Coordinates of C-alpha atoms in Angstrom, one line a residue:
X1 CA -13.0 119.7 -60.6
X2 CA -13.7 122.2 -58.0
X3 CA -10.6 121.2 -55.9
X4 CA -8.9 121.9 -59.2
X5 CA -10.4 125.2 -60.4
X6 CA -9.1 126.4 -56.2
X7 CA -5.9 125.1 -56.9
X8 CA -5.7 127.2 -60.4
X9 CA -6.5 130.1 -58.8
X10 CA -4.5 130.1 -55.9
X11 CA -1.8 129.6 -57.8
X12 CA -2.9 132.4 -60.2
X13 CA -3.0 135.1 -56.9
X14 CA 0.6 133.6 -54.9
X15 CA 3.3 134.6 -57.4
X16 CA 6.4 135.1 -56.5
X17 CA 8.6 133.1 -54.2
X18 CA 6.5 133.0 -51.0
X19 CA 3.4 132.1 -52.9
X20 CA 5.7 128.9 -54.3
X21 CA 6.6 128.5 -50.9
X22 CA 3.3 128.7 -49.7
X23 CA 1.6 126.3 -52.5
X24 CA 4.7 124.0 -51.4
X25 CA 4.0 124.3 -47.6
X26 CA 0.1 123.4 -48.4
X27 CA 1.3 120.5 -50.8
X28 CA 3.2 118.9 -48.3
X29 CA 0.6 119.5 -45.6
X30 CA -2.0 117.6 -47.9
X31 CA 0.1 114.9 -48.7
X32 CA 0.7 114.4 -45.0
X33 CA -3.0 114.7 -44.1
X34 CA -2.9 111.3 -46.8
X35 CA -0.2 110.0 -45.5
X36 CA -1.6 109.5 -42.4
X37 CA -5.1 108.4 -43.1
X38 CA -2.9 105.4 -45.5
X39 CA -0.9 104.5 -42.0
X40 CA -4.3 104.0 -39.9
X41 CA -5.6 102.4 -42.5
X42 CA -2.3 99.9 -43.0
X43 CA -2.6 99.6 -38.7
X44 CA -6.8 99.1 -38.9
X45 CA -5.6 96.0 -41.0
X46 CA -3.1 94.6 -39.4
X47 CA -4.3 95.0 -35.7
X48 CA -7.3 93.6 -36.6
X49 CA -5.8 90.5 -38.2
X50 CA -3.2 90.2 -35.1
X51 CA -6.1 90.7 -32.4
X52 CA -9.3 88.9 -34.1
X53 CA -10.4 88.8 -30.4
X54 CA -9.5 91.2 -28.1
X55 CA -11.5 90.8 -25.4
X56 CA -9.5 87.5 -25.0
X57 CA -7.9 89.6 -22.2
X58 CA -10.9 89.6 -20.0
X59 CA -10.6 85.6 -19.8
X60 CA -7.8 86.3 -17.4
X61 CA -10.4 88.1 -15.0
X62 CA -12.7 84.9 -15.6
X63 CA -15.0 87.0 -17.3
X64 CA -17.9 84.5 -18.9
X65 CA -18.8 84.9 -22.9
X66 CA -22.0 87.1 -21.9
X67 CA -19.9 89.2 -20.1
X68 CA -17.2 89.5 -22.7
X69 CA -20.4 90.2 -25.5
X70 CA -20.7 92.7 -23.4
X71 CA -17.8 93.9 -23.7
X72 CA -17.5 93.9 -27.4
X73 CA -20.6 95.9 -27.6
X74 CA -19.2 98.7 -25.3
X75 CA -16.4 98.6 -27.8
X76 CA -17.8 98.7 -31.1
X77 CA -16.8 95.5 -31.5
X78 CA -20.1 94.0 -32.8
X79 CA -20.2 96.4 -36.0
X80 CA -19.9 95.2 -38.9
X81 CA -16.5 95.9 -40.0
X82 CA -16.7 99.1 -42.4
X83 CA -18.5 100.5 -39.4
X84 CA -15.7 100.1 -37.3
X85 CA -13.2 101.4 -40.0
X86 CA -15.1 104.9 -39.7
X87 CA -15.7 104.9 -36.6
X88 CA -11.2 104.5 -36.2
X89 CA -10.9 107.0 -38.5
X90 CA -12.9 109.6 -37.2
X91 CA -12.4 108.9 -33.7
X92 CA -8.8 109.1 -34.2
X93 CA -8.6 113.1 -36.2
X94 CA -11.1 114.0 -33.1
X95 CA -8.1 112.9 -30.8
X96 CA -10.7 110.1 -29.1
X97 CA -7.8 106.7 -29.2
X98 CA -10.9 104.4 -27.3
X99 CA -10.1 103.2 -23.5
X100 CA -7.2 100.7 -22.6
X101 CA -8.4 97.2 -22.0
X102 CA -5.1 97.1 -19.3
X103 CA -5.6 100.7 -17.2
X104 CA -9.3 100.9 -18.0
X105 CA -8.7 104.6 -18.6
X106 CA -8.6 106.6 -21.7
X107 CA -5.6 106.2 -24.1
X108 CA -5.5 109.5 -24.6
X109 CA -4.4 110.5 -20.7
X110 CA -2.0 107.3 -21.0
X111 CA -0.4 108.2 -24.4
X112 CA 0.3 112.3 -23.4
X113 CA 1.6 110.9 -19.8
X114 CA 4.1 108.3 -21.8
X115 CA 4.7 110.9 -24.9
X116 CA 5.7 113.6 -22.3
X117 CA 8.3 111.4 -20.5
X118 CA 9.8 110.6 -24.1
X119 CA 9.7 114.1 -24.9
X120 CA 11.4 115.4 -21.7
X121 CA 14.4 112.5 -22.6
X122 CA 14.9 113.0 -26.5
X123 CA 14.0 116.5 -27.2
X124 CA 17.1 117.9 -24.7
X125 CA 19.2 114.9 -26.3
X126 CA 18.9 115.7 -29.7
X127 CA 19.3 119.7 -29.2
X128 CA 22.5 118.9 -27.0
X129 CA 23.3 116.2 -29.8
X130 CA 23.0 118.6 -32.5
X131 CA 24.6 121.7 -31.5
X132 CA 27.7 119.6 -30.5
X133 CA 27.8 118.1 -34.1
X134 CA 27.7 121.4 -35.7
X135 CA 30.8 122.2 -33.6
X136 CA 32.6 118.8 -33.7
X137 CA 31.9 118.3 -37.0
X138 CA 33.3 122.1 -38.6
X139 CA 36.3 121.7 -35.9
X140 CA 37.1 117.8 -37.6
X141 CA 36.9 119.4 -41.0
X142 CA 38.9 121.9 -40.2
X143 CA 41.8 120.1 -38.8
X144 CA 41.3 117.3 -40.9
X145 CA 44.5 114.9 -41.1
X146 CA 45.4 115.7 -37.4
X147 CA 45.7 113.4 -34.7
X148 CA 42.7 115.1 -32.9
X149 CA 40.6 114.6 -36.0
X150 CA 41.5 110.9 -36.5
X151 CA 41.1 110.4 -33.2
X152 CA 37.8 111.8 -32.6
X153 CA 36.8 110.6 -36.3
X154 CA 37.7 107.0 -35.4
X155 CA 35.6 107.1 -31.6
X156 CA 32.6 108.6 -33.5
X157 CA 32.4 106.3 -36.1
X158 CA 32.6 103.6 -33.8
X159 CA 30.1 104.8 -31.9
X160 CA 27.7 105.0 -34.7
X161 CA 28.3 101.4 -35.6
X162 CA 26.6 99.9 -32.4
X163 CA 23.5 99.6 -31.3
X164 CA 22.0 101.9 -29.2
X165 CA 20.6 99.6 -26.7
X166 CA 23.6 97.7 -26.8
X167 CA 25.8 101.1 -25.6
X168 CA 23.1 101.7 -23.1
X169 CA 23.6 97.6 -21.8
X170 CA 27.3 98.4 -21.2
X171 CA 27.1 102.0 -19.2
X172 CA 24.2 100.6 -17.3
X173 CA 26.4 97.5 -16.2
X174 CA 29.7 99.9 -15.8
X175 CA 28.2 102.8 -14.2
X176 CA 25.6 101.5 -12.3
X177 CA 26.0 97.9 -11.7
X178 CA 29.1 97.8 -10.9
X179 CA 30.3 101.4 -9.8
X180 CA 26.7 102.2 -8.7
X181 CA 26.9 105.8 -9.3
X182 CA 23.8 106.5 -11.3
X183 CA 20.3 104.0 -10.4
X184 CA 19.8 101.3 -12.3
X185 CA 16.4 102.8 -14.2
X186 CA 13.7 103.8 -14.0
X187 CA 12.7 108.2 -13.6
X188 CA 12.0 108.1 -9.9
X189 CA 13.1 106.1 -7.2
X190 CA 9.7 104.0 -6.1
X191 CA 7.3 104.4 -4.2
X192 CA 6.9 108.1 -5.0
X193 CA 3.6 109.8 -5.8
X194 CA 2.8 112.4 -8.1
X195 CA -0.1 114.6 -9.0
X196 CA 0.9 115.6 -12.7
X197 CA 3.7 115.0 -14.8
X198 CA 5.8 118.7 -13.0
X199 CA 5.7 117.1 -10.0
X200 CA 7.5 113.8 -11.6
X201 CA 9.4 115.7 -12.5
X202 CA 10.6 118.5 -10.5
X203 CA 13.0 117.0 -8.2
X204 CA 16.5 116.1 -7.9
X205 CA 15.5 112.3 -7.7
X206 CA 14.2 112.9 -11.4
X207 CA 17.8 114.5 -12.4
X208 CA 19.7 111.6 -10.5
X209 CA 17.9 109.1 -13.1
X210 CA 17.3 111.1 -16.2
X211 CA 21.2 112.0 -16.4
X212 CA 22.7 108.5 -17.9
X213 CA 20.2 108.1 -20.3
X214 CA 20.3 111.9 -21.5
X215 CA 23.9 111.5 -21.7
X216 CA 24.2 107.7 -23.2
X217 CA 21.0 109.2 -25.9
X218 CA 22.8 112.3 -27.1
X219 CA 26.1 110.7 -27.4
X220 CA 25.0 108.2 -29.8
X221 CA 22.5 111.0 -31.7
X222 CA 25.9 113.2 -32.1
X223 CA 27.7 110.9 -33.6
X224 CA 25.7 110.9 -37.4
X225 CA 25.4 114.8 -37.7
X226 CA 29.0 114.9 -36.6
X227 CA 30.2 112.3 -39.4
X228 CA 27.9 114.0 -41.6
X229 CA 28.9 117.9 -40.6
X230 CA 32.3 116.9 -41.4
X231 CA 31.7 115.2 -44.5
X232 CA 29.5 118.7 -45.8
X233 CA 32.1 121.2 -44.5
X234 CA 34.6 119.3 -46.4
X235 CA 32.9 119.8 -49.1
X236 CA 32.0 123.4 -48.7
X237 CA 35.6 124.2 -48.1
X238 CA 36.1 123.3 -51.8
X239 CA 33.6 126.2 -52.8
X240 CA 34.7 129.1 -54.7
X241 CA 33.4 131.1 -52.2
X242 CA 35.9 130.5 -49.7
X243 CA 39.2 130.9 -51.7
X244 CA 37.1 134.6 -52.3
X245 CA 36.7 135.1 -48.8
X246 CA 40.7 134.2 -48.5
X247 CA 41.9 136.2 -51.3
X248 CA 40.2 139.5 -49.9
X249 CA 41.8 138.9 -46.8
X250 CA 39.2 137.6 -44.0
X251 CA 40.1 135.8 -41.2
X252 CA 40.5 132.1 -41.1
X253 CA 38.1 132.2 -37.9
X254 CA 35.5 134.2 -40.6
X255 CA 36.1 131.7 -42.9
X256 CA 35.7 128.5 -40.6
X257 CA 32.0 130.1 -39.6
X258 CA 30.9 131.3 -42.4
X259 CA 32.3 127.7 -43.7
X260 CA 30.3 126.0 -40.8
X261 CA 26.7 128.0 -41.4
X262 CA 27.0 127.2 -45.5
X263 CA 27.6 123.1 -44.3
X264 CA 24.8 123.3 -41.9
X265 CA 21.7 122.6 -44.3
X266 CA 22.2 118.7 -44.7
X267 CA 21.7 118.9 -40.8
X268 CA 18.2 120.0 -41.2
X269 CA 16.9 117.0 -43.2
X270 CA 19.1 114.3 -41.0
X271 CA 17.4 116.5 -38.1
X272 CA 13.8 115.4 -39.2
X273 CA 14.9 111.5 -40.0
X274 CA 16.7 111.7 -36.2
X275 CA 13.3 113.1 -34.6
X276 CA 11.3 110.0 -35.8
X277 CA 13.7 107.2 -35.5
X278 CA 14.2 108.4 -31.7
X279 CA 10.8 107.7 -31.5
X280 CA 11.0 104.5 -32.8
X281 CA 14.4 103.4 -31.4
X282 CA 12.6 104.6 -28.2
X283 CA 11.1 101.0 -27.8
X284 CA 14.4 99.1 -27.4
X285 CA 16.5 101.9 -25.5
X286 CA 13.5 102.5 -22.9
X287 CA 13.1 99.1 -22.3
X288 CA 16.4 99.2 -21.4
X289 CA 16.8 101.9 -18.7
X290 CA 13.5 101.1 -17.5
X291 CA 11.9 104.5 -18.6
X292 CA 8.4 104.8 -18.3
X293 CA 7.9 106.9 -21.9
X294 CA 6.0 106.1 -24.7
X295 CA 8.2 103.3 -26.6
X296 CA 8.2 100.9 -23.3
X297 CA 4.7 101.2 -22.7
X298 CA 4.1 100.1 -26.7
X299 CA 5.8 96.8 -24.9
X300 CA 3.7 96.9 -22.3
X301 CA 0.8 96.5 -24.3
X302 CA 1.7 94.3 -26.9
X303 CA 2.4 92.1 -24.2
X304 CA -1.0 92.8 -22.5
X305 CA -2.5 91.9 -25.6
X306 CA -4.2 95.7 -25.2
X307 CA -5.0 96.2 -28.4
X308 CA -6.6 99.9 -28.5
X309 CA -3.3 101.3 -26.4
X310 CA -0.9 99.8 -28.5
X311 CA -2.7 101.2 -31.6
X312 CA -3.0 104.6 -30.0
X313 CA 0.4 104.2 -29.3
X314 CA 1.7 103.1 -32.8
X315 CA -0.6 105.9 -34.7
X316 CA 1.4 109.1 -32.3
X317 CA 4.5 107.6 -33.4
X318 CA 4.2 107.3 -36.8
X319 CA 2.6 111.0 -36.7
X320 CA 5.6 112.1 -35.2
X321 CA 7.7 110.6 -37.5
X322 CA 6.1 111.7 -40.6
X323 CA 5.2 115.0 -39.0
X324 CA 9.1 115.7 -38.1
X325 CA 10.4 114.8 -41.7
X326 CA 7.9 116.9 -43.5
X327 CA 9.0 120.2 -41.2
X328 CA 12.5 119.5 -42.1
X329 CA 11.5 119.3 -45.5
X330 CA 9.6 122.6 -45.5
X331 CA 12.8 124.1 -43.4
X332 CA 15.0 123.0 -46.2
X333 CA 13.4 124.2 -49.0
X334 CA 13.0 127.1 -47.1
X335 CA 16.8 127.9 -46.1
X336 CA 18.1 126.6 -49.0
X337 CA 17.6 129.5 -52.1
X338 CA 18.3 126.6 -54.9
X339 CA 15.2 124.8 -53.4
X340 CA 13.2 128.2 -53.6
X341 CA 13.9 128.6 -57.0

C-alpha cells in the first residue's frame, strides 16, 4: 500500500515528458533490481544441485573428512539451506562473491582481473564494429543493386552465418600457424610479471597479441549492424521525408546523412543484445585464442569443479547482459520521440 500511495504521487508531481521518462527509467531499474535477484536465485538452485559437495575438490590435496568439515564450516556450508540462500543473496548486492576453492583468494580480485581483460578486448571491438556498420551499412543502401553492394552484402552475410569460434580456428591456423605473423594466444608472451592489470597491459607485447583477436571480434560484431543498417536505411529512404528533402533541393550527400542518423535507432537496441552475447560468446572465442578474460576462466572453473568462482563468474555475466539491454532500452525510448510519447 505504501509502495503504491509513493508511486501515485510521484506520478502526480513528474508530468510532462521527462517525468514519463523518469517514471520509465525507475520502472525499468526496478524490474532489473528483480530480475537479478530471480537469476541468483535460478543459479543458487542449480549450482547447488550440480555441486552437492564441493569440497570434493580438497580430496585431490588428500585432505581427510575432518579436514574437509572444516572446510564446509569456513564456508557456510553446514547451514541449513535457507541460511545459506541469504547469506548468497546478501553477500552478493554487498559485492562479497566468497573465496575460490582453486586460487584460494577472493573472487572478487579474480572476477575484476578476468572482467577487465574481457573489457579491454570487446568494448574497442564493438565501438570499432559499430561505427563501421553505421557507415557500411548507409553506403550499401545507398548503392544498393551495385556490384560493390552485392559484393560486400554477399561477404557480410557470410560472415554472419559462421561461428565465431570457428572464424577465429581458421585465422589462428592461417595467420599464425602457418604464416606465424601474429602469436598463437594468449595477451602476453610468458613468463612475464605484472603488478596490476596497466602494466599487463602497457606494452607492445600486449598489442602484438591483442591485434588478431580485436580484429577477428569486430569483424564478425560488424557484420549484423551492417545487415541490419542496410535493411533500416532502406527503409527510411522510402519516408516522406526524404522525397521533401529532395524536392526543396538538398544535396544527395544531406540526404544520405540525414538518411543515415534517422536509420540509426534500431542500432541502439541490437547494440544492448551485442554487449551481452559478447559476454557470453566470450566463453567459446576465449578459449580459443587463449585469452585469459572472464569467459575462459568460467572454463577454468567448471572444470576445477570451483564452485563459488564459477558462480561469481556466471552472476557478472548475466548482470552485464541484462544491465546492457535495459540501457539500450532506456536509450531508445529516449531518442526515439514515438517512444516518448
Amino acid at each position: 500500500m505504501l509502495l503504491a500511495r509513493y508511486i501515485t504521487r510521484l506520478t502526480i508531481r513528474l508530468r510532462g515528458t521527462k517525468g514519463i521518462m523518469i517514471l520509465r527509467i525507475l520502472y525499468k531499474v526496478a524490474i532489473l533490481f528483480l530480475f537479478y535477484i530471480a537469476i541468483l536465485t535460478f543459479q543458487f538452485i542449480l549450482f547447488r544441485l550440480a555441486f552437492p559437495d564441493p569440497t570434493i575438490i580438497y580430496l585431490r590435496e588428500g585432505l581427510g573428512p575432518e579436514e574437509r568439515e572444516i572446510i564446509r564450516r569456513s564456508f557456510g556450508l553446514d547451514k541449513p539451506l535457507y541460511e545459506q540462500y541469504v547469506l548468497y543473496i546478501t553477500n552478493f548486492l554487498r559485492g562479497d562473491m566468497g573465496f575460490s576453492f582453486l586460487y584460494k583468494v577472493p573472487v572478487k580480485e579474480i572476477v575484476i582481473d578476468r572482467l577487465l581483460s574481457t573489457m579491454i578486448l570487446v568494448m574497442p571491438a564493438i565501438a570499432t564494429a559499430y561505427l563501421a556498420a553505421w557507415l557500411i551499412g548507409s553506403y550499401m543502401a545507398w548503392k544498393r543493386g551495385s556490384l560493390v553492394e552485392k559484393t560486400v552484402l554477399s561477404i557480410l552475410t557470410l560472415i554472419h552465418s559462421l561461428p565465431l569460434f570457428w572464424i577465429g580456428l581458421i585465422v589462428l591456423i592461417v595467420f599464425a600457424v602457418e604464416l606465424r605473423i601474429f602469436p598463437p594466444g594468449g595477451m602476453r608472451t610468458p613468463p612475464y610479471e605484472a603488478a596490476s592489470f596497466i602494466d599487463k597491459i602497457a606494452s607492445i607485447d600486449f598489442l602484438y597479441h591483442w591485434i588478431l583477436p580485436y580484429l577477428v571480434l569486430t569483424l564478425y560484431i560488424m557484420s549484423g549492424p551492417a545487415l541490419l543498417m542496410r535493411a533500416s536505411m532502406i527503409s527510411t529512404m522510402g519516408e516522406d521525408f526524404i522525397m521533401t528533402l529532395r524536392a526543396v533541393g538538398h544535396s544527395e550527400r544531406r540526404v544520405m546523412r540525414d538518411a543515415s542518423r534517422y536509420s540509426i535507432l534500431p542500432l541502439i537496441t541490437q547494440l544492448g543484445i551485442t554487449i551481452g552475447l559478447s559476454f557470453a560468446g566470450s566463453v567459446a572465442f576465449e578459449t580459443v585464442f587463449s585469452w585469459p578474460g572472464i569467459g575462459r576462466e568460467l572454463v577454468i572453473a567448471f572444470n576445477s569443479l570451483d564452485y563459488p568462482l564459477a558462480q561469481g563468474i556466471f552472476a557478472i555475466m548475466s548482470l552485464a547482459i541484462i544491465t546492457s539491454n535495459t540501457v539500450a532500452d532506456i536509450l531508445y525510448s529516449y531518442l526515439d520521440p514515438r517512444v516518448k510519447r
